[in-house]
């Protein structure tokens, strides 16, 4: 009779150990994917500001608009990390929305092949940045759900990794670019 209980106890402990090991590995892989998605998001935001700088310096827009776009893009590229960076990116989106929101205002530019190419590059960069942010935030939500499980908290399976946070910024694609 004692051998049966011992065998059941060993099987239950082994199953629990396998589950905990699997969960720790899953959490580790999730954190690695978060780091990768964060790098992709940073690259896409840099690509977006680079496309804005290309458009601003191409001589296709009036000088005041070019200066406003270049200034906002430069601030977004040189901003520090965290809230400062996200605010600068949101400010860039606000300037883009003011300048490029009305598709009718962009019609004269679309007749020029160089301007059309710049607008298309910018539109693609804006869409890719928005998609990268949504993807990153979805990964963050999944990691947070996993880290809130009781076993993960009690046994500190996440180690000392900081709790991931979503990236909150305005990355709305201006209507003038979205209509492409």
XYZ file of C-alpha atoms in Angstrom:
180
model
C 0.000 0.000 0.000
C 2.815 2.461 0.839
C 4.522 1.766 -2.471
C 1.394 2.776 -4.365
C 1.199 6.151 -2.610
C 4.886 6.715 -3.107
C 4.552 5.931 -6.813
C 1.556 8.289 -7.189
C 3.411 11.027 -5.308
C 6.464 10.646 -7.523
C 4.333 10.763 -10.683
C 2.467 13.868 -9.494
C 5.703 15.642 -8.534
C 7.298 14.692 -11.860
C 4.259 15.993 -13.767
C 4.334 19.211 -11.746
C 8.063 19.594 -12.444
C 7.523 19.079 -16.171
C 4.673 21.608 -16.163
C 6.736 24.203 -14.288
C 9.732 23.663 -16.552
C 7.534 23.986 -19.628
C 5.948 27.171 -18.247
C 9.344 28.695 -17.421
C 10.585 27.912 -20.931
C 7.426 29.367 -22.430
C 7.878 32.532 -20.402
C 11.519 32.787 -21.436
C 10.595 32.414 -25.120
C 7.870 35.017 -24.698
C 10.369 37.496 -23.241
C 12.759 36.847 -26.138
C 9.932 37.500 -28.612
C 9.118 40.715 -26.731
C 12.701 41.944 -27.104
C 12.625 41.131 -30.809
C 9.283 42.839 -31.359
C 10.526 45.901 -29.491
C 13.546 46.073 -31.793
C 11.270 45.779 -34.833
C 9.022 48.529 -33.469
C 12.011 50.820 -32.924
C 13.234 50.110 -36.456
C 9.808 50.837 -37.950
C 9.501 54.095 -36.031
C 12.942 55.112 -37.299
C 11.918 54.165 -40.829
C 8.789 56.301 -40.487
C 10.721 59.354 -39.294
C 13.291 58.759 -42.034
C 10.530 58.740 -44.657
C 9.176 61.971 -43.211
C 12.643 63.540 -43.418
C 12.983 62.362 -47.027
C 9.664 63.968 -47.930
C 10.493 67.161 -46.037
C 13.889 67.592 -47.684
C 12.809 66.645 -51.219
C 11.668 70.192 -52.023
C 8.149 69.007 -52.874
C 6.328 70.862 -50.107
C 6.163 74.514 -49.170
C 8.988 75.659 -46.858
C 6.880 76.024 -43.711
C 5.443 72.528 -44.062
C 8.874 71.081 -44.803
C 10.360 72.725 -41.702
C 7.491 71.510 -39.483
C 7.812 67.940 -40.781
C 11.605 67.914 -40.537
C 11.540 69.331 -37.008
C 8.990 66.778 -35.771
C 10.853 63.906 -37.457
C 14.199 65.030 -36.033
C 12.747 65.264 -32.529
C 11.284 61.771 -32.886
C 14.655 60.381 -34.001
C 16.664 62.036 -31.219
C 14.220 61.629 -28.313
C 15.282 59.560 -25.348
C 13.647 56.328 -24.294
C 10.258 55.808 -22.694
C 7.601 58.472 -22.376
C 9.756 61.152 -24.033
C 10.167 59.025 -27.153
C 6.496 58.097 -27.345
C 5.460 61.720 -26.944
C 7.811 62.760 -29.758
C 6.393 60.002 -31.987
C 2.849 61.115 -31.156
C 3.827 64.701 -31.989
C 5.174 63.509 -35.340
C 1.838 61.792 -35.994
C 0.013 65.014 -35.117
C 2.119 67.010 -37.592
C 1.605 64.357 -40.269
C -2.136 64.470 -39.669
C -2.227 68.253 -40.011
C -0.160 68.219 -43.198
C -1.346 65.054 -44.940
C -4.861 64.372 -43.663
C -6.809 65.755 -46.638
C -6.422 63.620 -49.778
C -7.464 66.588 -51.948
C -4.452 68.590 -50.732
C -2.145 65.813 -51.924
C -3.549 65.581 -55.476
C -1.058 68.114 -56.927
C 1.813 66.103 -55.442
C 0.566 62.816 -56.858
C 1.095 64.035 -60.429
C 4.870 64.119 -59.782
C 6.359 60.578 -59.846
C 9.029 61.461 -57.259
C 6.438 62.910 -54.885
C 4.155 59.916 -55.439
C 7.022 57.571 -54.554
C 7.837 59.576 -51.405
C 4.195 59.559 -50.325
C 3.933 55.819 -50.978
C 7.091 55.152 -48.938
C 5.752 57.284 -46.106
C 2.360 55.579 -46.210
C 3.994 52.161 -46.050
C 6.265 53.250 -43.194
C 3.280 54.606 -41.245
C 1.288 51.402 -41.723
C 4.241 49.212 -40.766
C 4.930 51.237 -37.608
C 1.281 50.997 -36.552
C 1.260 47.256 -37.215
C 4.528 46.719 -35.309
C 3.158 48.583 -32.282
C -0.071 46.558 -32.268
C 1.896 43.301 -32.579
C 4.252 44.291 -29.747
C 1.374 45.296 -27.483
C -0.375 41.969 -28.116
C 2.787 40.114 -27.117
C 3.018 42.243 -23.970
C -0.567 41.426 -23.025
C 0.144 37.699 -23.481
C 3.280 37.860 -21.357
C 1.470 39.767 -18.614
C -1.350 37.180 -18.608
C 1.211 34.395 -18.244
C 3.135 36.200 -15.518
C -0.046 36.765 -13.486
C -0.651 33.031 -13.067
C -0.340 31.923 -9.471
C 2.440 29.355 -10.001
C 4.498 31.832 -12.014
C 4.267 34.454 -9.265
C 4.720 32.111 -6.315
C 7.723 30.320 -7.751
C 9.162 33.442 -9.419
C 9.415 31.700 -12.774
C 9.895 35.079 -14.462
C 13.056 35.604 -12.445
C 14.007 39.239 -12.139
C 12.834 40.295 -15.598
C 10.866 43.534 -15.409
C 7.156 43.396 -16.116
C 6.680 44.248 -19.802
C 4.718 47.382 -20.657
C 2.695 48.289 -23.703
C 3.806 51.075 -26.023
C 1.187 53.790 -26.050
C 1.515 56.420 -28.742
C -0.574 57.901 -31.512
C 0.408 56.167 -34.742
C -2.698 56.909 -36.776
C -2.051 56.893 -40.511
C -3.221 60.219 -41.980
C -6.276 59.890 -44.224
C -4.384 61.358 -47.158
C -1.931 58.469 -46.972
C -4.400 55.789 -45.936
C -6.486 56.280 -49.056
C -3.754 54.783 -51.233
